Amino acid sequence: MFAEGQFVLGTFASNCSGGMSVTKVPERWVNSWDNNLKLARLLDDAGIDFMLPIARWIGYGGETNFHGGVLETMTWAAGLLASTQNINVFATIHTAANHPAVVAKQIATIDQISRGRIGLNIVAGWNEPEYKALGLDLPAGHEERYAYAQEWFDVIKALWSCTETFDWDGAFFKLKGILGDPRPSRKVPILNAAGSGEGRAFAVKNADFLFTPAIDLSRSGEEIAALKQQARDVGSKVGVLTFSHVVCRPTEKEAKDYLQHFGQDNADWAAVDNLVRLQFAHAHSFPHDLLALIRDRMAAGHGGFPLVGTPEQVAEGLIALHKAGFNGTTLSFVDYAEEFPYFRDTVLPMLESAGIRRAVTKAAKAA
């Protein structure tokens, strides 16, 4: 994850029913353990850098109840890391639903299982129906959400660094005689998706990677430069990642026809509208002035940057993201395990030729 000069690639949401496509087509992603394990091994062998899950407790309704079925992310990550060799896997954790002392020990344990390949994606909270489902109250203001998240992560950092028992007397946590043992063997990659001012201040201070949508690349360049400067201003460094949805076919017509088929003609529009409504009401992950314009993208790939066309066109889109200043992107497919091999065989070599990805050697695969 920290390799210099590498445009990092990962997958997103394969632990969730439907993946990132709010569609009714029968071949939509089935998030079974067997499918996730198959995908992880394909990605690992191809040199893909990471897998990133979404933590969810209730779905978005509609005919498919999009994201109604979700594999829990910490156990999902542990299982995948025990079954792979090189790929990084993140656990996505909501601060309000998980005690920091428990999370610190879980991550340290998986660090041993994976020999240092676990990452932590911190979510400060936004989805009010999920808070209600868990018997929690969603704080109305971002200030309180991120104040809580900051102390939550400060506790984790203390548990990962202190070698003697300590007390913690904070605004949200009161801990007595606690010690983190074991502790991670190396730096754990921290990821955070943020759109609000408070969220981005938290991300540039605490995260190694800030996750943000790429809707209009003409404004992404300025946004990324500002985020990296904001990080430098607080003595930090942050990489900026985005998320993309891939429809890669031998011809542009085949790709566009399939996008129309699953992302328009067979979209689960009731679930899409529930998703958009909740984003408007409680989250700042997407710029609100653009959210209404990307309803179609929400159906096709949860609002991700569209990479639709031939292998050459998909590679050009990824190179454009790199030129805009992104340090990497996640990828999603209607059926990850079925579609990724074509992407691997056709697009990855073009990215290597363009100099934004390194070729995977046999030695690296066996490492």
XYZ file of C-alpha atoms in Angstrom:
367
model
C 0.000 0.000 0.000
C 2.896 2.380 0.653
C 4.966 1.622 -2.448
C 6.155 4.817 -4.113
C 5.148 5.384 -7.722
C 2.510 2.649 -7.819
C -1.061 3.547 -8.808
C -2.696 1.195 -6.342
C -5.664 -0.937 -7.342
C -8.160 -2.743 -5.155
C -11.702 -4.038 -5.133
C -14.617 -2.569 -3.194
C -17.693 -4.078 -1.538
C -17.333 -7.710 -2.591
C -18.503 -8.606 0.931
C -21.908 -7.039 0.138
C -24.821 -8.519 -1.798
C -24.895 -6.890 -5.212
C -21.379 -5.507 -4.796
C -21.550 -1.947 -6.102
C -24.252 -2.438 -8.758
C -27.841 -1.704 -7.777
C -29.235 -4.066 -10.385
C -31.734 -6.900 -10.713
C -29.855 -8.934 -13.326
C -29.490 -12.572 -12.229
C -25.702 -12.561 -12.637
C -25.284 -9.753 -10.064
C -22.637 -10.444 -7.428
C -23.381 -13.105 -4.828
C -21.318 -12.210 -1.773
C -20.819 -15.738 -0.472
C -17.642 -16.694 1.346
C -16.718 -19.064 -1.474
C -17.039 -16.292 -4.055
C -15.005 -13.864 -1.947
C -12.262 -16.433 -1.418
C -12.136 -17.214 -5.143
C -11.899 -13.503 -5.918
C -9.211 -12.871 -3.293
C -6.997 -15.586 -4.731
C -7.456 -14.250 -8.273
C -6.540 -10.742 -7.117
C -3.594 -11.945 -5.065
C -2.150 -13.891 -7.983
C -2.571 -10.888 -10.293
C -0.764 -8.489 -7.941
C -3.798 -6.363 -7.045
C -2.940 -4.333 -3.952
C -5.959 -4.488 -1.659
C -9.563 -5.429 -0.961
C -11.890 -2.967 0.778
C -15.268 -3.951 2.303
C -18.340 -1.951 3.297
C -19.755 -2.398 6.816
C -23.564 -2.549 6.664
C -26.341 -3.838 8.924
C -29.485 -3.171 6.895
C -30.133 -2.998 3.164
C -31.496 -0.274 0.932
C -34.800 -1.945 0.109
C -36.160 -2.153 -3.400
C -36.760 -5.446 -5.150
C -33.262 -6.747 -4.363
C -32.786 -5.163 -0.912
C -29.398 -3.998 -2.153
C -26.720 -4.606 0.521
C -29.181 -6.523 2.639
C -26.667 -9.379 2.934
C -23.213 -8.401 4.195
C -20.263 -10.420 5.511
C -18.856 -8.813 8.685
C -15.627 -7.102 7.764
C -13.186 -8.037 10.536
C -13.789 -11.779 10.271
C -13.970 -11.487 6.470
C -10.547 -9.828 6.409
C -9.022 -12.402 8.766
C -10.249 -15.295 6.654
C -9.043 -13.806 3.374
C -5.650 -12.861 4.762
C -5.118 -16.358 6.115
C -5.771 -17.697 2.609
C -3.609 -15.305 0.544
C 0.061 -14.331 0.303
C 0.563 -10.699 -0.697
C -2.667 -8.718 -0.969
C -3.671 -6.183 1.707
C -7.205 -6.478 3.111
C -8.994 -3.733 5.033
C -11.555 -4.106 7.788
C -14.188 -1.354 7.690
C -15.198 -0.379 11.209
C -17.875 2.030 12.435
C -16.598 3.870 15.491
C -20.006 4.035 17.204
C -20.589 0.269 17.051
C -17.125 -1.024 18.019
C -15.114 -0.402 21.187
C -11.602 0.837 20.335
C -9.865 -1.568 22.726
C -11.557 -4.509 21.023
C -10.733 -3.186 17.536
C -7.091 -2.574 18.498
C -6.694 -6.180 19.628
C -8.559 -7.585 16.616
C -6.313 -5.696 14.186
C -3.165 -6.701 16.106
C -4.269 -10.339 15.979
C -4.950 -10.216 12.240
C -1.569 -8.512 11.791
C -0.014 -11.767 12.987
C -2.301 -13.911 10.827
C -1.447 -11.853 7.734
C 2.184 -10.950 8.501
C 1.382 -7.263 8.321
C -1.221 -7.034 5.528
C -4.287 -5.822 7.480
C -5.636 -2.279 7.072
C -8.280 -0.288 8.946
C -10.998 1.783 7.271
C -12.552 4.124 9.857
C -16.199 5.195 9.467
C -17.433 7.977 11.757
C -21.066 7.249 10.877
C -23.757 8.663 8.625
C -26.571 6.154 7.998
C -29.337 7.025 10.460
C -31.502 3.911 9.834
C -28.533 1.738 10.770
C -27.990 3.693 13.972
C -31.633 3.093 14.851
C -31.294 -0.602 13.990
C -28.422 -0.831 16.485
C -30.256 1.158 19.154
C -27.950 4.161 18.738
C -28.543 7.851 18.128
C -26.822 9.489 15.170
C -25.339 12.805 16.370
C -26.877 15.599 14.336
C -23.601 17.435 13.791
C -20.424 16.283 12.101
C -18.440 17.967 14.885
C -19.593 15.464 17.511
C -19.229 12.471 15.183
C -15.616 13.332 14.421
C -14.747 14.369 17.974
C -15.833 10.878 19.012
C -13.929 9.301 16.097
C -10.780 11.226 17.016
C -10.773 10.041 20.611
C -11.699 6.524 19.451
C -8.651 6.409 17.184
C -6.419 8.083 19.768
C -7.235 5.197 22.113
C -6.299 2.684 19.425
C -3.002 4.459 18.696
C -2.167 4.462 22.405
C -2.910 0.745 22.651
C -0.654 0.119 19.654
C 2.246 2.160 21.032
C 2.263 1.982 24.857
C 4.249 -0.829 26.436
C 2.980 -0.220 29.996
C -0.572 -0.249 31.331
C -2.254 3.138 31.326
C -5.463 4.933 32.245
C -7.526 6.956 29.796
C -9.737 9.774 31.018
C -11.377 11.297 27.951
C -14.666 12.867 26.987
C -16.025 9.611 25.546
C -13.873 6.827 27.031
C -12.824 6.099 30.619
C -10.301 3.243 30.740
C -8.397 1.901 33.737
C -5.179 -0.109 33.728
C -5.369 -1.094 30.075
C -2.612 -2.431 27.838
C -2.521 -3.401 24.184
C -0.788 -6.757 23.789
C -0.117 -7.882 21.110
C 0.569 -4.783 19.031
C 0.880 -4.628 15.229
C 4.315 -5.506 13.915
C 4.339 -2.667 11.386
C 2.375 0.403 10.367
C -1.290 -0.393 9.751
C -2.660 1.443 6.673
C -5.507 3.729 7.739
C -8.238 4.721 5.294
C -11.102 7.185 5.745
C -13.820 8.425 3.375
C -14.645 12.057 4.049
C -16.562 14.868 2.374
C -17.417 17.373 5.093
C -14.929 19.896 6.421
C -14.757 18.093 9.748
C -14.348 14.744 8.020
C -11.522 15.904 5.813
C -9.730 17.528 8.747
C -9.931 14.155 10.515
C -8.733 12.259 7.439
C -5.704 14.404 6.633
C -4.603 14.223 10.279
C -5.122 10.505 10.858
C -5.416 8.555 7.609
C -2.832 7.384 5.128
C -5.477 7.375 2.405
C -8.508 9.616 1.951
C -11.297 8.065 -0.109
C -13.365 10.432 -2.260
C -15.479 10.139 -5.436
C -14.196 11.140 -8.870
C -17.202 12.702 -10.529
C -15.662 15.511 -12.562
C -11.933 15.080 -13.204
C -11.610 18.744 -14.150
C -12.273 19.637 -10.522
C -10.629 16.566 -8.995
C -7.119 17.869 -9.655
C -7.659 21.024 -7.619
C -9.447 19.077 -4.895
C -6.612 16.550 -4.565
C -3.949 19.268 -4.494
C -5.867 21.091 -1.758
C -6.255 17.902 0.310
C -2.560 17.092 0.101
C -1.667 20.663 1.060
C -4.102 20.481 3.977
C -2.274 17.373 5.145
C 1.121 19.051 4.833
C -0.184 22.000 6.860
C -0.742 19.675 9.832
C 2.538 17.835 9.332
C 1.008 14.813 7.659
C 0.880 13.105 4.298
C -2.193 11.605 2.670
C -2.792 9.663 -0.514
C -6.120 10.175 -2.265
C -8.049 7.177 -3.554
C -11.304 6.943 -5.468
C -13.627 4.178 -6.614
C -14.528 3.028 -10.108
C -16.898 0.632 -11.809
C -15.625 -1.462 -14.716
C -17.523 -2.706 -17.750
C -14.763 -3.982 -20.018
C -15.623 -5.792 -23.240
C -13.900 -6.473 -26.597
C -15.906 -3.700 -28.266
C -17.265 -0.374 -27.047
C -20.747 -1.345 -28.227
C -20.743 -4.532 -26.152
C -19.692 -2.595 -23.071
C -22.276 0.153 -23.524
C -25.026 -2.334 -24.324
C -24.284 -4.249 -21.134
C -24.191 -1.028 -19.087
C -27.626 -0.165 -20.478
C -28.867 -3.672 -19.687
C -27.829 -3.903 -16.039
C -27.520 -0.228 -15.092
C -30.667 1.132 -16.739
C -33.129 -1.433 -18.033
C -32.710 -3.701 -14.998
C -31.655 -1.233 -12.316
C -33.372 -1.522 -8.940
C -34.514 2.095 -9.007
C -36.355 1.917 -5.689
C -33.107 0.912 -3.969
C -31.177 3.557 -5.933
C -33.545 6.276 -4.755
C -33.295 5.107 -1.144
C -29.512 5.234 -1.434
C -29.524 8.732 -2.959
C -32.011 9.999 -0.361
C -29.856 8.793 2.526
C -26.723 10.304 0.982
C -28.485 13.658 0.718
C -29.860 13.489 4.248
C -26.901 12.357 6.319
C -23.625 12.107 4.391
C -21.184 14.381 2.602
C -19.320 11.654 0.728
C -20.628 13.034 -2.563
C -20.738 16.760 -3.404
C -24.410 17.603 -3.088
C -24.354 19.866 -6.133
C -23.449 16.827 -8.253
C -25.329 14.020 -6.514
C -28.597 14.537 -8.387
C -26.686 14.396 -11.668
C -25.240 10.945 -11.047
C -28.373 8.895 -10.298
C -27.456 6.687 -13.240
C -23.976 6.153 -11.819
C -25.505 5.164 -8.487
C -27.342 2.338 -10.234
C -24.368 1.130 -12.251
C -21.662 1.356 -9.613
C -22.779 3.132 -6.432
C -21.603 6.441 -7.904
C -18.172 5.203 -8.891
C -16.146 6.602 -11.787
C -17.278 4.802 -14.953
C -14.658 2.741 -16.776
C -16.758 1.522 -19.687
C -15.518 0.312 -23.049
C -12.717 -1.667 -24.619
C -9.585 -2.607 -22.652
C -7.848 0.356 -24.268
C -10.617 2.736 -23.167
C -10.662 1.342 -19.632
C -6.879 1.713 -19.401
C -7.175 5.307 -20.669
C -9.705 6.029 -17.939
C -7.391 4.688 -15.247
C -4.478 6.689 -16.645
C -6.705 9.797 -16.556
C -7.392 9.196 -12.854
C -3.654 8.925 -12.271
C -2.990 12.158 -14.186
C -5.670 13.928 -12.130
C -3.605 13.159 -9.032
C -5.330 10.133 -7.557
C -2.983 7.642 -5.939
C -5.229 4.709 -6.809
C -8.744 3.422 -7.200
C -10.951 0.532 -6.274
C -12.614 -1.525 -8.986
C -16.019 -3.163 -8.999
C -17.777 -5.391 -11.505
C -21.294 -6.773 -11.799
C -19.722 -10.211 -11.217
C -16.212 -9.668 -9.863
C -14.857 -13.187 -10.201
C -16.198 -13.706 -13.739
C -15.173 -10.315 -15.141
C -11.852 -9.639 -13.401
C -9.792 -12.174 -15.422
C -10.511 -10.311 -18.682
C -9.490 -7.035 -17.015
C -6.362 -8.742 -15.663
C -5.325 -10.133 -19.032
C -6.061 -7.053 -21.137
C -5.955 -3.879 -19.015
C -3.203 -4.547 -16.476
C -0.485 -4.985 -19.135
C -1.426 -1.580 -20.585
C -1.073 0.051 -17.171
C 2.342 -1.561 -16.810
C 3.362 -0.260 -20.244
C 2.158 3.214 -19.238
C 4.432 3.079 -16.194
C 1.776 3.439 -13.504
C 1.825 -0.225 -12.438
C 4.679 -2.658 -11.986
C 4.569 -6.102 -13.521
C 4.035 -8.954 -11.081
C 7.008 -11.316 -11.067
C 6.950 -14.974 -10.100
C 9.118 -14.104 -7.095
C 6.570 -11.523 -5.933
C 3.748 -14.008 -6.279
C 5.594 -16.491 -4.130
C 6.610 -13.940 -1.457
